[in-house]
């Protein structure tokens, strides 16, 4: 109906290409126009100025011979001041962009190992954007942004990578566990050493107290009982301790038997036998 009435409407974010007898005349911006077809004028087509997105999936291989699928997302738009170039100079804009993306990706990825490809995807995206910007600006298009949205290796390769990662984590966990056990053993040994050291100090102090007490007892007994010697007092103390020990052993049903040289001699012989037993024990040690 618009053609019959010679009126044409251009929508927002769109421009129209006007021709006069098949030759480019002007670019019509959004609005309503009178285009009398009877004098050879017509609307050749419309061109959107909106940002468009093209997802390109490219298969290539890395430096370590791993095949991957790289998905690049290109955002582009036509420039209003170059609308005629964008309309006339390219017959298939998406195919042109896709060809440049393939060229850059297949030139960049084979120089990198698989791990480096994941780490340097931003550099790959910048290289693609730079090449597209240089090529497409001549055709009236602006490259808004280029992103590498996915790098997908083969399923078997992905599985192997996950297994390698899991093994590395298990190795680190085992190392940490062994280190923790080592620290526990060291702390335990240090605690036992400290305990034995303190126990030794206690035994030494105990024996020193016994010696001091025996000395005081011998001296006091010799003073209070005239005619006794230190040897007599020591014999009596040894015999007393001996019978106290035998009494404790007999009273406890769970105690182990202790054999000390003993004979039916006089009580005085007990002290000499105890001394002989102690001397023999020290010699055996």
PDB file of C-alpha atoms in Angstrom:
ATOM      1  CA  UNK A   1       0.000   0.000   0.000  1.00  0.00           C
ATOM      2  CA  UNK A   2       2.910   2.296   0.825  1.00  0.00           C
ATOM      3  CA  UNK A   3       4.446   1.644  -2.560  1.00  0.00           C
ATOM      4  CA  UNK A   4       1.173   2.466  -4.302  1.00  0.00           C
ATOM      5  CA  UNK A   5       0.872   5.753  -2.416  1.00  0.00           C
ATOM      6  CA  UNK A   6       4.619   6.467  -2.832  1.00  0.00           C
ATOM      7  CA  UNK A   7       5.149   6.629   0.934  1.00  0.00           C
ATOM      8  CA  UNK A   8       7.822   4.688   2.882  1.00  0.00           C
ATOM      9  CA  UNK A   9       8.356   4.316   6.625  1.00  0.00           C
ATOM     10  CA  UNK A  10      11.769   3.724   8.253  1.00  0.00           C
ATOM     11  CA  UNK A  11      11.639   2.268  11.764  1.00  0.00           C
ATOM     12  CA  UNK A  12      13.756   3.264  14.734  1.00  0.00           C
ATOM     13  CA  UNK A  13      17.357   1.865  14.848  1.00  0.00           C
ATOM     14  CA  UNK A  14      17.078   1.213  11.116  1.00  0.00           C
ATOM     15  CA  UNK A  15      18.099   3.070   7.954  1.00  0.00           C
ATOM     16  CA  UNK A  16      16.757   2.630   4.415  1.00  0.00           C
ATOM     17  CA  UNK A  17      18.775   2.671   1.230  1.00  0.00           C
ATOM     18  CA  UNK A  18      17.122   4.830  -1.448  1.00  0.00           C
ATOM     19  CA  UNK A  19      17.947   4.339  -5.123  1.00  0.00           C
ATOM     20  CA  UNK A  20      17.167   6.397  -8.183  1.00  0.00           C
ATOM     21  CA  UNK A  21      16.870   4.310 -11.341  1.00  0.00           C
ATOM     22  CA  UNK A  22      18.946   1.547  -9.721  1.00  0.00           C
ATOM     23  CA  UNK A  23      21.700   3.871  -8.518  1.00  0.00           C
ATOM     24  CA  UNK A  24      22.349   4.690  -4.875  1.00  0.00           C
ATOM     25  CA  UNK A  25      20.767   8.013  -3.976  1.00  0.00           C
ATOM     26  CA  UNK A  26      20.809   8.495  -0.187  1.00  0.00           C
ATOM     27  CA  UNK A  27      20.413   6.911   3.219  1.00  0.00           C
ATOM     28  CA  UNK A  28      17.042   7.507   4.866  1.00  0.00           C
ATOM     29  CA  UNK A  29      17.014   7.707   8.664  1.00  0.00           C
ATOM     30  CA  UNK A  30      13.958   6.736  10.802  1.00  0.00           C
ATOM     31  CA  UNK A  31      10.814   8.558   9.690  1.00  0.00           C
ATOM     32  CA  UNK A  32       8.227   8.743   6.872  1.00  0.00           C
ATOM     33  CA  UNK A  33       9.260   9.615   3.312  1.00  0.00           C
ATOM     34  CA  UNK A  34       7.697  10.110  -0.092  1.00  0.00           C
ATOM     35  CA  UNK A  35       9.384   7.875  -2.612  1.00  0.00           C
ATOM     36  CA  UNK A  36       7.638   8.246  -6.000  1.00  0.00           C
ATOM     37  CA  UNK A  37       8.378   5.040  -7.818  1.00  0.00           C
ATOM     38  CA  UNK A  38       6.878   6.381 -10.977  1.00  0.00           C
ATOM     39  CA  UNK A  39       9.969   8.592 -11.447  1.00  0.00           C
ATOM     40  CA  UNK A  40      12.441   5.754 -10.819  1.00  0.00           C
ATOM     41  CA  UNK A  41      12.928   6.126  -7.066  1.00  0.00           C
ATOM     42  CA  UNK A  42      12.595   3.183  -4.700  1.00  0.00           C
ATOM     43  CA  UNK A  43      13.716   1.713  -1.384  1.00  0.00           C
ATOM     44  CA  UNK A  44      16.385  -0.876  -2.166  1.00  0.00           C
ATOM     45  CA  UNK A  45      16.424  -2.294   1.353  1.00  0.00           C
ATOM     46  CA  UNK A  46      16.756  -1.667   5.065  1.00  0.00           C
ATOM     47  CA  UNK A  47      19.822  -1.929   7.301  1.00  0.00           C
ATOM     48  CA  UNK A  48      19.584  -2.385  11.071  1.00  0.00           C
ATOM     49  CA  UNK A  49      21.846  -0.326  13.339  1.00  0.00           C
ATOM     50  CA  UNK A  50      21.339  -2.579  16.353  1.00  0.00           C
ATOM     51  CA  UNK A  51      24.175  -4.574  17.874  1.00  0.00           C
ATOM     52  CA  UNK A  52      24.082  -8.093  16.473  1.00  0.00           C
ATOM     53  CA  UNK A  53      25.775 -11.193  17.794  1.00  0.00           C
ATOM     54  CA  UNK A  54      27.323 -14.052  15.878  1.00  0.00           C
ATOM     55  CA  UNK A  55      28.525 -17.221  17.620  1.00  0.00           C
ATOM     56  CA  UNK A  56      31.262 -19.005  15.707  1.00  0.00           C
ATOM     57  CA  UNK A  57      32.338 -22.556  16.598  1.00  0.00           C
ATOM     58  CA  UNK A  58      35.784 -23.424  15.301  1.00  0.00           C
ATOM     59  CA  UNK A  59      37.546 -26.787  15.584  1.00  0.00           C
ATOM     60  CA  UNK A  60      41.333 -26.689  15.810  1.00  0.00           C
ATOM     61  CA  UNK A  61      44.185 -28.370  17.641  1.00  0.00           C
ATOM     62  CA  UNK A  62      46.663 -27.163  20.209  1.00  0.00           C
ATOM     63  CA  UNK A  63      50.451 -27.347  20.226  1.00  0.00           C
ATOM     64  CA  UNK A  64      50.320 -30.627  22.177  1.00  0.00           C
ATOM     65  CA  UNK A  65      48.024 -32.156  19.516  1.00  0.00           C
ATOM     66  CA  UNK A  66      44.726 -31.950  21.387  1.00  0.00           C
ATOM     67  CA  UNK A  67      41.666 -31.167  19.265  1.00  0.00           C
ATOM     68  CA  UNK A  68      39.390 -28.534  20.789  1.00  0.00           C
ATOM     69  CA  UNK A  69      36.224 -26.684  19.808  1.00  0.00           C
ATOM     70  CA  UNK A  70      36.597 -22.943  20.380  1.00  0.00           C
ATOM     71  CA  UNK A  71      33.391 -20.903  20.497  1.00  0.00           C
ATOM     72  CA  UNK A  72      33.811 -17.183  19.792  1.00  0.00           C
ATOM     73  CA  UNK A  73      31.016 -14.651  20.254  1.00  0.00           C
ATOM     74  CA  UNK A  74      31.309 -11.559  18.020  1.00  0.00           C
ATOM     75  CA  UNK A  75      29.156  -8.488  18.641  1.00  0.00           C
ATOM     76  CA  UNK A  76      29.005  -6.032  15.731  1.00  0.00           C
ATOM     77  CA  UNK A  77      26.829  -3.289  14.212  1.00  0.00           C
ATOM     78  CA  UNK A  78      26.582  -1.222  11.045  1.00  0.00           C
ATOM     79  CA  UNK A  79      27.786   2.398  11.096  1.00  0.00           C
ATOM     80  CA  UNK A  80      25.189   4.950  10.016  1.00  0.00           C
ATOM     81  CA  UNK A  81      27.794   7.120   8.257  1.00  0.00           C
ATOM     82  CA  UNK A  82      28.931   4.069   6.239  1.00  0.00           C
ATOM     83  CA  UNK A  83      25.520   2.522   5.700  1.00  0.00           C
ATOM     84  CA  UNK A  84      25.939   2.393   1.927  1.00  0.00           C
ATOM     85  CA  UNK A  85      29.184   0.413   2.235  1.00  0.00           C
ATOM     86  CA  UNK A  86      27.582  -1.989   4.707  1.00  0.00           C
ATOM     87  CA  UNK A  87      24.620  -2.528   2.369  1.00  0.00           C
ATOM     88  CA  UNK A  88      26.357  -2.796  -1.005  1.00  0.00           C
ATOM     89  CA  UNK A  89      29.891  -4.081  -0.382  1.00  0.00           C
ATOM     90  CA  UNK A  90      29.071  -7.291   1.517  1.00  0.00           C
ATOM     91  CA  UNK A  91      26.632  -9.903   0.322  1.00  0.00           C
ATOM     92  CA  UNK A  92      26.948 -12.134   3.428  1.00  0.00           C
ATOM     93  CA  UNK A  93      28.218 -10.324   6.510  1.00  0.00           C
ATOM     94  CA  UNK A  94      28.047 -13.309   8.860  1.00  0.00           C
ATOM     95  CA  UNK A  95      30.014 -15.548   6.512  1.00  0.00           C
ATOM     96  CA  UNK A  96      32.699 -12.866   6.169  1.00  0.00           C
ATOM     97  CA  UNK A  97      33.040 -12.481   9.955  1.00  0.00           C
ATOM     98  CA  UNK A  98      33.097 -16.249  10.416  1.00  0.00           C
ATOM     99  CA  UNK A  99      35.953 -16.605   7.927  1.00  0.00           C
ATOM    100  CA  UNK A 100      38.105 -14.063   9.773  1.00  0.00           C
ATOM    101  CA  UNK A 101      37.367 -15.717  13.131  1.00  0.00           C
ATOM    102  CA  UNK A 102      38.396 -19.116  11.741  1.00  0.00           C
ATOM    103  CA  UNK A 103      41.598 -17.649  10.344  1.00  0.00           C
ATOM    104  CA  UNK A 104      42.699 -15.982  13.595  1.00  0.00           C
ATOM    105  CA  UNK A 105      41.771 -18.865  15.914  1.00  0.00           C
ATOM    106  CA  UNK A 106      43.458 -21.475  13.735  1.00  0.00           C
ATOM    107  CA  UNK A 107      46.570 -19.296  13.624  1.00  0.00           C
ATOM    108  CA  UNK A 108      46.691 -18.613  17.383  1.00  0.00           C
ATOM    109  CA  UNK A 109      45.601 -21.808  19.174  1.00  0.00           C
ATOM    110  CA  UNK A 110      48.137 -24.178  17.499  1.00  0.00           C
ATOM    111  CA  UNK A 111      50.922 -22.113  19.094  1.00  0.00           C
ATOM    112  CA  UNK A 112      49.662 -22.876  22.625  1.00  0.00           C
ATOM    113  CA  UNK A 113      49.433 -25.974  24.786  1.00  0.00           C
ATOM    114  CA  UNK A 114      45.994 -26.971  26.032  1.00  0.00           C
ATOM    115  CA  UNK A 115      46.478 -25.488  29.507  1.00  0.00           C
ATOM    116  CA  UNK A 116      47.848 -22.248  28.027  1.00  0.00           C
ATOM    117  CA  UNK A 117      44.837 -22.010  25.714  1.00  0.00           C
ATOM    118  CA  UNK A 118      42.500 -21.792  28.705  1.00  0.00           C
ATOM    119  CA  UNK A 119      44.745 -19.270  30.441  1.00  0.00           C
ATOM    120  CA  UNK A 120      45.213 -17.031  27.377  1.00  0.00           C
ATOM    121  CA  UNK A 121      41.665 -17.019  25.992  1.00  0.00           C
ATOM    122  CA  UNK A 122      41.462 -13.245  26.556  1.00  0.00           C
ATOM    123  CA  UNK A 123      44.548 -12.735  24.380  1.00  0.00           C
ATOM    124  CA  UNK A 124      42.964 -14.911  21.678  1.00  0.00           C
ATOM    125  CA  UNK A 125      39.762 -12.840  21.859  1.00  0.00           C
ATOM    126  CA  UNK A 126      41.759  -9.598  21.528  1.00  0.00           C
ATOM    127  CA  UNK A 127      43.582 -10.971  18.478  1.00  0.00           C
ATOM    128  CA  UNK A 128      40.271 -11.900  16.841  1.00  0.00           C
ATOM    129  CA  UNK A 129      38.756  -8.509  17.636  1.00  0.00           C
ATOM    130  CA  UNK A 130      41.799  -6.649  16.288  1.00  0.00           C
ATOM    131  CA  UNK A 131      41.742  -8.560  12.995  1.00  0.00           C
ATOM    132  CA  UNK A 132      37.967  -8.163  12.579  1.00  0.00           C
ATOM    133  CA  UNK A 133      38.079  -4.452  13.382  1.00  0.00           C
ATOM    134  CA  UNK A 134      40.741  -3.901  10.740  1.00  0.00           C
ATOM    135  CA  UNK A 135      38.866  -5.893   8.101  1.00  0.00           C
ATOM    136  CA  UNK A 136      35.220  -4.978   8.770  1.00  0.00           C
ATOM    137  CA  UNK A 137      35.701  -1.209   9.214  1.00  0.00           C
ATOM    138  CA  UNK A 138      36.318  -0.994   5.471  1.00  0.00           C
ATOM    139  CA  UNK A 139      32.870  -2.480   4.903  1.00  0.00           C
ATOM    140  CA  UNK A 140      31.008  -0.100   7.211  1.00  0.00           C
ATOM    141  CA  UNK A 141      30.824  -2.328  10.298  1.00  0.00           C
ATOM    142  CA  UNK A 142      32.066  -1.751  13.848  1.00  0.00           C
ATOM    143  CA  UNK A 143      33.214  -4.659  16.045  1.00  0.00           C
ATOM    144  CA  UNK A 144      31.806  -3.875  19.489  1.00  0.00           C
ATOM    145  CA  UNK A 145      33.343  -6.819  21.365  1.00  0.00           C
ATOM    146  CA  UNK A 146      34.718 -10.295  20.804  1.00  0.00           C
ATOM    147  CA  UNK A 147      34.614 -13.001  23.475  1.00  0.00           C
ATOM    148  CA  UNK A 148      35.913 -16.552  23.676  1.00  0.00           C
ATOM    149  CA  UNK A 149      32.975 -18.086  25.520  1.00  0.00           C
ATOM    150  CA  UNK A 150      33.979 -21.753  25.471  1.00  0.00           C
ATOM    151  CA  UNK A 151      36.978 -24.003  24.891  1.00  0.00           C
ATOM    152  CA  UNK A 152      35.863 -27.609  24.825  1.00  0.00           C
ATOM    153  CA  UNK A 153      38.375 -30.444  24.328  1.00  0.00           C
ATOM    154  CA  UNK A 154      37.435 -34.003  23.426  1.00  0.00           C
ATOM    155  CA  UNK A 155      35.512 -35.941  26.102  1.00  0.00           C
ATOM    156  CA  UNK A 156      38.344 -38.423  26.622  1.00  0.00           C
ATOM    157  CA  UNK A 157      40.835 -35.579  27.025  1.00  0.00           C
ATOM    158  CA  UNK A 158      38.529 -33.819  29.476  1.00  0.00           C
ATOM    159  CA  UNK A 159      38.188 -37.030  31.485  1.00  0.00           C
ATOM    160  CA  UNK A 160      41.969 -37.492  31.543  1.00  0.00           C
ATOM    161  CA  UNK A 161      42.437 -33.880  32.694  1.00  0.00           C
ATOM    162  CA  UNK A 162      39.981 -34.418  35.542  1.00  0.00           C
ATOM    163  CA  UNK A 163      41.793 -37.605  36.578  1.00  0.00           C
ATOM    164  CA  UNK A 164      45.153 -35.814  36.543  1.00  0.00           C
ATOM    165  CA  UNK A 165      43.712 -33.013  38.650  1.00  0.00           C
ATOM    166  CA  UNK A 166      42.163 -35.493  41.094  1.00  0.00           C
ATOM    167  CA  UNK A 167      45.441 -37.417  41.389  1.00  0.00           C
ATOM    168  CA  UNK A 168      47.367 -34.209  42.044  1.00  0.00           C
ATOM    169  CA  UNK A 169      44.924 -33.192  44.764  1.00  0.00           C
ATOM    170  CA  UNK A 170      45.119 -36.650  46.359  1.00  0.00           C
ATOM    171  CA  UNK A 171      48.911 -36.430  46.304  1.00  0.00           C
ATOM    172  CA  UNK A 172      48.819 -33.053  48.043  1.00  0.00           C
ATOM    173  CA  UNK A 173      46.304 -34.390  50.583  1.00  0.00           C
ATOM    174  CA  UNK A 174      48.498 -37.430  51.286  1.00  0.00           C
ATOM    175  CA  UNK A 175      51.546 -35.199  51.716  1.00  0.00           C
ATOM    176  CA  UNK A 176      49.672 -32.934  54.126  1.00  0.00           C
ATOM    177  CA  UNK A 177      48.386 -35.954  56.065  1.00  0.00           C
ATOM    178  CA  UNK A 178      51.906 -37.412  56.333  1.00  0.00           C
ATOM    179  CA  UNK A 179      53.254 -34.050  57.479  1.00  0.00           C
ATOM    180  CA  UNK A 180      50.525 -33.831  60.126  1.00  0.00           C
ATOM    181  CA  UNK A 181      51.326 -37.346  61.367  1.00  0.00           C
ATOM    182  CA  UNK A 182      55.016 -36.432  61.464  1.00  0.00           C
ATOM    183  CA  UNK A 183      54.264 -33.382  63.588  1.00  0.00           C
ATOM    184  CA  UNK A 184      52.129 -35.520  65.934  1.00  0.00           C
ATOM    185  CA  UNK A 185      54.945 -38.061  66.317  1.00  0.00           C
ATOM    186  CA  UNK A 186      57.483 -35.321  66.995  1.00  0.00           C
ATOM    187  CA  UNK A 187      55.245 -33.674  69.558  1.00  0.00           C
ATOM    188  CA  UNK A 188      54.540 -37.047  71.163  1.00  0.00           C
ATOM    189  CA  UNK A 189      58.272 -37.840  71.361  1.00  0.00           C
ATOM    190  CA  UNK A 190      58.977 -34.396  72.775  1.00  0.00           C
ATOM    191  CA  UNK A 191      56.234 -34.922  75.360  1.00  0.00           C
ATOM    192  CA  UNK A 192      57.614 -38.344  76.347  1.00  0.00           C
ATOM    193  CA  UNK A 193      61.135 -36.937  76.625  1.00  0.00           C
ATOM    194  CA  UNK A 194      59.912 -34.087  78.791  1.00  0.00           C
ATOM    195  CA  UNK A 195      57.889 -36.528  80.917  1.00  0.00           C
ATOM    196  CA  UNK A 196      60.889 -38.820  81.426  1.00  0.00           C
ATOM    197  CA  UNK A 197      63.096 -35.859  82.234  1.00  0.00           C
ATOM    198  CA  UNK A 198      60.664 -34.604  84.860  1.00  0.00           C
ATOM    199  CA  UNK A 199      60.212 -38.159  86.174  1.00  0.00           C
ATOM    200  CA  UNK A 200      63.991 -38.480  86.496  1.00  0.00           C
ATOM    201  CA  UNK A 201      64.138 -35.215  88.397  1.00  0.00           C
ATOM    202  CA  UNK A 202      61.421 -36.487  90.752  1.00  0.00           C
ATOM    203  CA  UNK A 203      63.204 -39.812  91.351  1.00  0.00           C
ATOM    204  CA  UNK A 204      66.502 -38.016  91.940  1.00  0.00           C
ATOM    205  CA  UNK A 205      64.895 -35.671  94.449  1.00  0.00           C
ATOM    206  CA  UNK A 206      63.121 -38.601  96.105  1.00  0.00           C
ATOM    207  CA  UNK A 207      66.367 -40.509  96.498  1.00  0.00           C
ATOM    208  CA  UNK A 208      68.111 -37.413  97.753  1.00  0.00           C
ATOM    209  CA  UNK A 209      65.384 -36.960 100.360  1.00  0.00           C
ATOM    210  CA  UNK A 210      65.724 -40.635 101.412  1.00  0.00           C
ATOM    211  CA  UNK A 211      69.473 -40.283 101.761  1.00  0.00           C
ATOM    212  CA  UNK A 212      69.076 -37.097 103.773  1.00  0.00           C
ATOM    213  CA  UNK A 213      66.484 -38.766 106.002  1.00  0.00           C
ATOM    214  CA  UNK A 214      68.631 -41.842 106.531  1.00  0.00           C
ATOM    215  CA  UNK A 215      71.616 -39.700 107.372  1.00  0.00           C
ATOM    216  CA  UNK A 216      69.642 -37.721 109.916  1.00  0.00           C
ATOM    217  CA  UNK A 217      68.193 -40.947 111.361  1.00  0.00           C
ATOM    218  CA  UNK A 218      71.613 -42.594 111.701  1.00  0.00           C
ATOM    219  CA  UNK A 219      73.142 -39.547 113.322  1.00  0.00           C
ATOM    220  CA  UNK A 220      70.218 -39.117 115.709  1.00  0.00           C
ATOM    221  CA  UNK A 221      70.155 -42.803 116.695  1.00  0.00           C
ATOM    222  CA  UNK A 222      73.920 -42.893 117.309  1.00  0.00           C
ATOM    223  CA  UNK A 223      73.657 -39.853 119.591  1.00  0.00           C
ATOM    224  CA  UNK A 224      70.666 -41.085 121.575  1.00  0.00           C
ATOM    225  CA  UNK A 225      71.884 -44.701 121.944  1.00  0.00           C
ATOM    226  CA  UNK A 226      75.483 -44.718 123.203  1.00  0.00           C
ATOM    227  CA  UNK A 227      77.727 -47.502 121.944  1.00  0.00           C
ATOM    228  CA  UNK A 228      76.033 -47.993 118.555  1.00  0.00           C
ATOM    229  CA  UNK A 229      77.812 -47.382 115.316  1.00  0.00           C
ATOM    230  CA  UNK A 230      76.502 -46.092 112.002  1.00  0.00           C
ATOM    231  CA  UNK A 231      76.849 -49.602 110.555  1.00  0.00           C
ATOM    232  CA  UNK A 232      74.581 -51.035 113.249  1.00  0.00           C
ATOM    233  CA  UNK A 233      71.953 -48.423 112.525  1.00  0.00           C
ATOM    234  CA  UNK A 234      72.115 -49.050 108.739  1.00  0.00           C
ATOM    235  CA  UNK A 235      71.772 -52.791 109.282  1.00  0.00           C
ATOM    236  CA  UNK A 236      68.672 -52.229 111.356  1.00  0.00           C
ATOM    237  CA  UNK A 237      67.162 -49.849 108.775  1.00  0.00           C
ATOM    238  CA  UNK A 238      67.839 -52.293 105.957  1.00  0.00           C
ATOM    239  CA  UNK A 239      66.240 -55.168 107.864  1.00  0.00           C
ATOM    240  CA  UNK A 240      63.212 -53.027 108.711  1.00  0.00           C
ATOM    241  CA  UNK A 241      62.734 -51.984 105.093  1.00  0.00           C
ATOM    242  CA  UNK A 242      63.223 -55.584 103.982  1.00  0.00           C
ATOM    243  CA  UNK A 243      60.426 -56.897 106.197  1.00  0.00           C
ATOM    244  CA  UNK A 244      58.168 -53.983 105.253  1.00  0.00           C
ATOM    245  CA  UNK A 245      58.694 -54.895 101.583  1.00  0.00           C
ATOM    246  CA  UNK A 246      57.957 -58.575 102.202  1.00  0.00           C
ATOM    247  CA  UNK A 247      54.811 -57.578 104.068  1.00  0.00           C
ATOM    248  CA  UNK A 248      53.571 -55.455 101.138  1.00  0.00           C
ATOM    249  CA  UNK A 249      54.312 -58.223  98.644  1.00  0.00           C
ATOM    250  CA  UNK A 250      52.417 -60.770 100.722  1.00  0.00           C
ATOM    251  CA  UNK A 251      49.439 -58.469 101.219  1.00  0.00           C
ATOM    252  CA  UNK A 252      48.938 -57.777  97.504  1.00  0.00           C
ATOM    253  CA  UNK A 253      47.641 -60.810  95.586  1.00  0.00           C
ATOM    254  CA  UNK A 254      48.523 -59.270  92.219  1.00  0.00           C
ATOM    255  CA  UNK A 255      52.125 -58.429  92.990  1.00  0.00           C
ATOM    256  CA  UNK A 256      54.971 -60.221  91.272  1.00  0.00           C
ATOM    257  CA  UNK A 257      57.374 -62.434  93.217  1.00  0.00           C
ATOM    258  CA  UNK A 258      60.718 -60.888  94.100  1.00  0.00           C
ATOM    259  CA  UNK A 259      63.607 -63.251  94.940  1.00  0.00           C
ATOM    260  CA  UNK A 260      66.362 -61.906  97.170  1.00  0.00           C
ATOM    261  CA  UNK A 261      69.175 -64.106  98.535  1.00  0.00           C
ATOM    262  CA  UNK A 262      67.926 -65.265 101.922  1.00  0.00           C
ATOM    263  CA  UNK A 263      68.846 -67.944 104.390  1.00  0.00           C
ATOM    264  CA  UNK A 264      67.875 -69.120 107.886  1.00  0.00           C
ATOM    265  CA  UNK A 265      70.798 -67.385 109.528  1.00  0.00           C
ATOM    266  CA  UNK A 266      70.729 -64.700 112.122  1.00  0.00           C
ATOM    267  CA  UNK A 267      68.940 -61.458 111.546  1.00  0.00           C
ATOM    268  CA  UNK A 268      72.322 -59.770 111.134  1.00  0.00           C
ATOM    269  CA  UNK A 269      72.981 -61.986 108.115  1.00  0.00           C
ATOM    270  CA  UNK A 270      69.915 -60.558 106.348  1.00  0.00           C
ATOM    271  CA  UNK A 271      71.598 -57.196 105.974  1.00  0.00           C
ATOM    272  CA  UNK A 272      74.733 -58.745 104.534  1.00  0.00           C
ATOM    273  CA  UNK A 273      72.644 -60.857 102.142  1.00  0.00           C
ATOM    274  CA  UNK A 274      70.726 -57.767 101.004  1.00  0.00           C
ATOM    275  CA  UNK A 275      73.980 -55.941 100.389  1.00  0.00           C
ATOM    276  CA  UNK A 276      75.364 -58.945  98.475  1.00  0.00           C
ATOM    277  CA  UNK A 277      72.194 -59.074  96.361  1.00  0.00           C
ATOM    278  CA  UNK A 278      72.418 -55.390  95.538  1.00  0.00           C
ATOM    279  CA  UNK A 279      76.073 -55.714  94.604  1.00  0.00           C
ATOM    280  CA  UNK A 280      75.372 -58.711  92.375  1.00  0.00           C
ATOM    281  CA  UNK A 281      72.534 -56.859  90.688  1.00  0.00           C
ATOM    282  CA  UNK A 282      74.753 -53.883  89.980  1.00  0.00           C
ATOM    283  CA  UNK A 283      77.480 -56.149  88.610  1.00  0.00           C
ATOM    284  CA  UNK A 284      74.972 -57.922  86.334  1.00  0.00           C
ATOM    285  CA  UNK A 285      73.741 -54.575  85.028  1.00  0.00           C
TER     286      UNK A 285
END
